[in-house]
mmCIF file of C-alpha atoms in Angstrom:
data_model
loop_
_atom_site.group_PDB
_atom_site.id
_atom_site.type_symbol
_atom_site.label_atom_id
_atom_site.label_comp_id
_atom_site.label_asym_id
_atom_site.label_seq_id
_atom_site.Cartn_x
_atom_site.Cartn_y
_atom_site.Cartn_z
ATOM 1 C CA MET A 1 6.559 -41.737 -26.943
ATOM 2 C CA LYS A 2 7.267 -38.529 -29.091
ATOM 3 C CA LYS A 3 5.338 -35.544 -28.336
ATOM 4 C CA PRO A 4 3.353 -34.375 -31.360
ATOM 5 C CA LYS A 5 3.883 -31.032 -32.887
ATOM 6 C CA TYR A 6 1.205 -28.438 -32.699
ATOM 7 C CA PRO A 7 -0.603 -28.426 -36.146
ATOM 8 C CA LEU A 8 -1.289 -24.765 -36.102
ATOM 9 C CA GLU A 9 2.219 -23.562 -35.312
ATOM 10 C CA GLN A 10 2.550 -21.673 -38.524
ATOM 11 C CA VAL A 11 -0.756 -19.944 -38.134
ATOM 12 C CA ALA A 12 0.170 -18.887 -34.740
ATOM 13 C CA LEU A 13 3.488 -17.586 -35.892
ATOM 14 C CA ILE A 14 1.769 -15.530 -38.691
ATOM 15 C CA LYS A 15 -0.886 -14.096 -36.164
ATOM 16 C CA GLN A 16 1.897 -13.137 -33.866
ATOM 17 C CA LYS A 17 3.845 -11.467 -36.812
ATOM 18 C CA ARG A 18 0.662 -9.399 -37.607
ATOM 19 C CA LEU A 19 0.231 -8.415 -34.095
ATOM 20 C CA GLU A 20 3.813 -7.064 -33.917
ATOM 21 C CA GLU A 21 3.135 -5.244 -37.238
ATOM 22 C CA ALA A 22 -0.051 -3.765 -35.810
ATOM 23 C CA GLU A 23 1.855 -2.579 -32.769
ATOM 24 C CA LYS A 24 4.549 -1.026 -34.886
ATOM 25 C CA LEU A 25 1.901 0.703 -36.930
ATOM 26 C CA LEU A 26 0.219 2.006 -33.781
ATOM 27 C CA LYS A 27 3.529 3.366 -32.532
ATOM 28 C CA GLU A 28 4.142 5.146 -35.921
ATOM 29 C CA ARG A 29 0.620 6.679 -35.893
ATOM 30 C CA LYS A 30 1.048 7.962 -32.387
ATOM 31 C CA GLU A 31 4.428 9.612 -33.368
ATOM 32 C CA LEU A 32 2.730 11.142 -36.270
ATOM 33 C CA LEU A 33 -0.053 12.412 -34.109
ATOM 34 C CA THR A 34 2.395 13.892 -31.738
ATOM 35 C CA ARG A 35 4.176 15.696 -34.613
ATOM 36 C CA GLU A 36 0.880 17.026 -35.918
ATOM 37 C CA GLU A 37 -0.103 18.390 -32.453
ATOM 38 C CA GLU A 38 3.232 20.120 -32.325
ATOM 39 C CA ASN A 39 2.624 21.745 -35.633
ATOM 40 C CA LEU A 40 -0.841 22.742 -34.516
ATOM 41 C CA LYS A 41 0.656 24.405 -31.419
ATOM 42 C CA THR A 42 3.105 26.312 -33.705
ATOM 43 C CA SER A 43 0.301 27.405 -36.111
ATOM 44 C CA ILE A 44 -1.728 28.608 -33.134
ATOM 45 C CA ALA A 45 1.100 30.496 -31.715
ATOM 46 C CA LYS A 46 1.816 32.186 -35.187
ATOM 47 C CA ARG A 47 -1.883 33.098 -35.492
ATOM 48 C CA ASP A 48 -2.062 34.489 -31.827
ATOM 49 C CA LYS A 49 1.103 36.572 -32.778
ATOM 50 C CA VAL A 50 -0.642 38.029 -35.871
ATOM 51 C CA LEU A 51 -3.818 38.517 -33.827
ATOM 52 C CA GLU A 52 -1.799 40.322 -31.142
ATOM 53 C CA HIS A 53 -0.194 42.508 -33.831
ATOM 54 C CA LYS A 54 -3.708 43.365 -35.261
ATOM 55 C CA LYS A 55 -4.796 44.337 -31.677
ATOM 56 C CA GLU A 56 -1.800 46.470 -31.193
ATOM 57 C CA LYS A 57 -2.326 48.309 -34.446
ATOM 58 C CA ILE A 58 -5.943 48.909 -33.679
ATOM 59 C CA ARG A 59 -4.907 50.333 -30.219
ATOM 60 C CA LYS A 60 -2.341 52.659 -31.870
ATOM 61 C CA HIS A 61 -4.928 53.589 -34.325
ATOM 62 C CA LEU A 62 -7.478 54.406 -31.532
ATOM 63 C CA GLU A 63 -4.733 56.476 -29.699
ATOM 64 C CA GLU A 64 -4.207 58.447 -32.789
ATOM 65 C CA LEU A 65 -7.785 59.163 -33.217
ATOM 66 C CA GLU A 66 -8.169 60.353 -29.734
ATOM 67 C CA GLY A 67 -4.835 62.411 -29.949
ATOM 68 C CA GLY A 68 -6.026 64.043 -33.317
ATOM 69 C CA THR A 69 -4.407 63.333 -36.523
ATOM 70 C CA THR A 70 -4.913 63.792 -40.171
ATOM 71 C CA SER A 71 -7.485 62.068 -42.164
ATOM 72 C CA ASP A 72 -4.739 60.737 -44.540
ATOM 73 C CA LYS A 73 -2.994 58.917 -41.611
ATOM 74 C CA ILE A 74 -6.317 57.663 -40.394
ATOM 75 C CA GLN A 75 -7.260 56.261 -43.855
ATOM 76 C CA LEU A 76 -3.655 54.864 -44.250
ATOM 77 C CA ALA A 77 -3.888 53.078 -40.970
ATOM 78 C CA GLU A 78 -7.328 51.737 -41.516
ATOM 79 C CA ARG A 79 -6.271 50.417 -45.025
ATOM 80 C CA TYR A 80 -3.256 48.816 -43.353
ATOM 81 C CA ILE A 81 -5.297 47.072 -40.879
ATOM 82 C CA LYS A 82 -7.848 45.885 -43.292
ATOM 83 C CA LYS A 83 -5.557 44.836 -46.007
ATOM 84 C CA VAL A 84 -2.448 43.586 -44.561
ATOM 85 C CA VAL A 85 -3.254 42.510 -40.988
ATOM 86 C CA ASP A 86 -6.727 41.069 -41.789
ATOM 87 C CA GLU A 87 -5.271 39.067 -44.674
ATOM 88 C CA ASP A 88 -2.350 37.822 -42.490
ATOM 89 C CA LEU A 89 -4.925 36.902 -39.773
ATOM 90 C CA LYS A 90 -7.172 34.984 -42.344
ATOM 91 C CA ARG A 91 -4.106 33.194 -43.832
ATOM 92 C CA GLU A 92 -2.904 32.092 -40.350
ATOM 93 C CA GLU A 93 -6.572 31.210 -39.354
ATOM 94 C CA LYS A 94 -6.664 28.794 -42.343
ATOM 95 C CA LYS A 95 -3.302 27.308 -41.444
ATOM 96 C CA VAL A 96 -4.789 26.587 -38.049
ATOM 97 C CA LYS A 97 -7.911 24.975 -39.449
ATOM 98 C CA ASP A 98 -5.912 22.937 -41.964
ATOM 99 C CA GLN A 99 -3.534 21.867 -39.164
ATOM 100 C CA GLN A 100 -6.517 20.935 -37.007
ATOM 101 C CA ASP A 101 -7.900 18.721 -39.705
ATOM 102 C CA LEU A 102 -4.498 16.924 -40.002
ATOM 103 C CA VAL A 103 -4.542 16.384 -36.212
ATOM 104 C CA ASN A 104 -8.056 15.014 -36.449
ATOM 105 C CA ARG A 105 -7.108 12.596 -39.219
ATOM 106 C CA ALA A 106 -4.064 11.493 -37.183
ATOM 107 C CA LYS A 107 -6.288 10.884 -34.211
ATOM 108 C CA LYS A 108 -8.653 8.846 -36.257
ATOM 109 C CA ALA A 109 -5.710 6.878 -37.705
ATOM 110 C CA VAL A 110 -4.436 6.194 -34.189
ATOM 111 C CA GLU A 111 -7.857 4.991 -33.022
ATOM 112 C CA GLU A 112 -8.055 2.660 -36.106
ATOM 113 C CA ALA A 113 -4.520 1.297 -35.469
ATOM 114 C CA ARG A 114 -5.357 0.734 -31.736
ATOM 115 C CA GLU A 115 -8.620 -1.177 -32.768
ATOM 116 C CA ASN A 116 -6.610 -3.261 -35.346
ATOM 117 C CA ARG A 117 -3.929 -4.044 -32.702
ATOM 118 C CA LEU A 118 -6.709 -5.116 -30.249
ATOM 119 C CA LYS A 119 -8.219 -7.313 -32.890
ATOM 120 C CA LYS A 120 -4.771 -8.899 -33.635
ATOM 121 C CA ASN A 121 -4.073 -9.334 -29.899
ATOM 122 C CA GLN A 122 -7.509 -11.207 -29.557
ATOM 123 C CA GLU A 123 -6.535 -13.535 -32.375
ATOM 124 C CA VAL A 124 -3.128 -14.292 -30.878
ATOM 125 C CA GLU A 125 -4.829 -14.952 -27.514
ATOM 126 C CA LYS A 126 -7.395 -17.301 -29.092
ATOM 127 C CA MET A 127 -4.471 -19.271 -30.645
ATOM 128 C CA ARG A 128 -2.725 -19.331 -27.443
ATOM 129 C CA LEU A 129 -5.758 -20.755 -25.683
ATOM 130 C CA HIS A 130 -6.422 -23.198 -28.460
ATOM 131 C CA ARG A 131 -2.793 -24.470 -28.225
ATOM 132 C CA ASP A 132 -3.223 -24.807 -24.441
ATOM 133 C CA GLU A 133 -6.243 -26.852 -24.995
ATOM 134 C CA TRP A 134 -4.684 -29.022 -27.781
ATOM 135 C CA GLU A 135 -1.637 -29.701 -25.424
ATOM 136 C CA LYS A 136 -3.932 -30.771 -22.546
ATOM 137 C CA GLU A 137 -5.725 -33.080 -25.119
ATOM 138 C CA GLN A 138 -2.475 -34.482 -26.366
ATOM 139 C CA ALA A 139 -1.238 -35.098 -22.831
ATOM 140 C CA LEU A 140 -4.374 -36.959 -22.019
ATOM 141 C CA ILE A 141 -4.144 -39.055 -25.104
ATOM 142 C CA MET A 142 -0.528 -39.887 -24.475
ATOM 143 C CA MET A 143 -1.310 -40.753 -20.878
ATOM 144 C CA GLN A 144 -4.152 -43.081 -22.190
ATOM 145 C CA GLN A 145 -1.949 -44.807 -24.652
ATOM 146 C CA GLU A 146 0.773 -45.242 -21.941
ATOM 147 C CA ASN A 147 -1.716 -46.855 -19.669
ATOM 148 C CA LEU A 148 -2.941 -49.138 -22.434
ATOM 149 C CA GLU A 149 0.620 -50.119 -23.244
ATOM 150 C CA MET A 150 1.231 -50.881 -19.468
ATOM 151 C CA ASP A 151 -1.997 -52.839 -19.299
ATOM 152 C CA GLU A 152 -0.811 -54.871 -22.279
ATOM 153 C CA LEU A 153 2.663 -55.356 -20.888
ATOM 154 C CA GLY A 154 1.175 -56.376 -17.465
ATOM 155 C CA SER A 155 -1.304 -58.878 -19.142
ATOM 156 C CA SER A 156 1.480 -60.420 -21.219
ATOM 157 C CA MET A 157 3.730 -60.800 -18.191
ATOM 158 C CA PHE A 158 0.785 -62.439 -16.281
ATOM 159 C CA SER A 159 0.206 -64.795 -19.223
ATOM 160 C CA ARG A 160 3.812 -65.753 -19.302
ATOM 161 C CA LYS A 161 3.915 -66.388 -15.585
ATOM 162 C CA ARG A 162 0.808 -68.508 -15.761
ATOM 163 C CA LYS A 163 2.119 -70.564 -18.625
ATOM 164 C CA GLU A 164 5.369 -71.367 -16.736
ATOM 165 C CA PRO A 165 5.269 -74.297 -14.367
#
């Protein structure tokens, strides 16, 4: 007797393909998150460099004040610190904040992709369990049919032997 074909084979294949796509998307999102985190580290390093520059300028300014200097040099140093260094620091702080926002969005996208993959994995697992149950059921049906055919064959042989003298 021919074994029947699983009726939901196409559905199972589609669900498996969707799972593979979800896994691929998750991998891409993780790579994006890694790149964004690297960019964040770079932004933080640049900001720290500017902050260190500001601290150095303030330290030099304080040394000049203690050592005695002209008011023109004091004003010039203060303007430089306020204008150039503070603006650089603000700009770098904004870059860090913007990059942190990108990292947060990438983390959220990874989590959504992970949940999607989990959902797809559950669907594939349900289809696998359904197929296993279906195959067991089909094996039972085939066994019952074979038993019925054997019973018919046995009863026909018995009838034939009884009719023969």
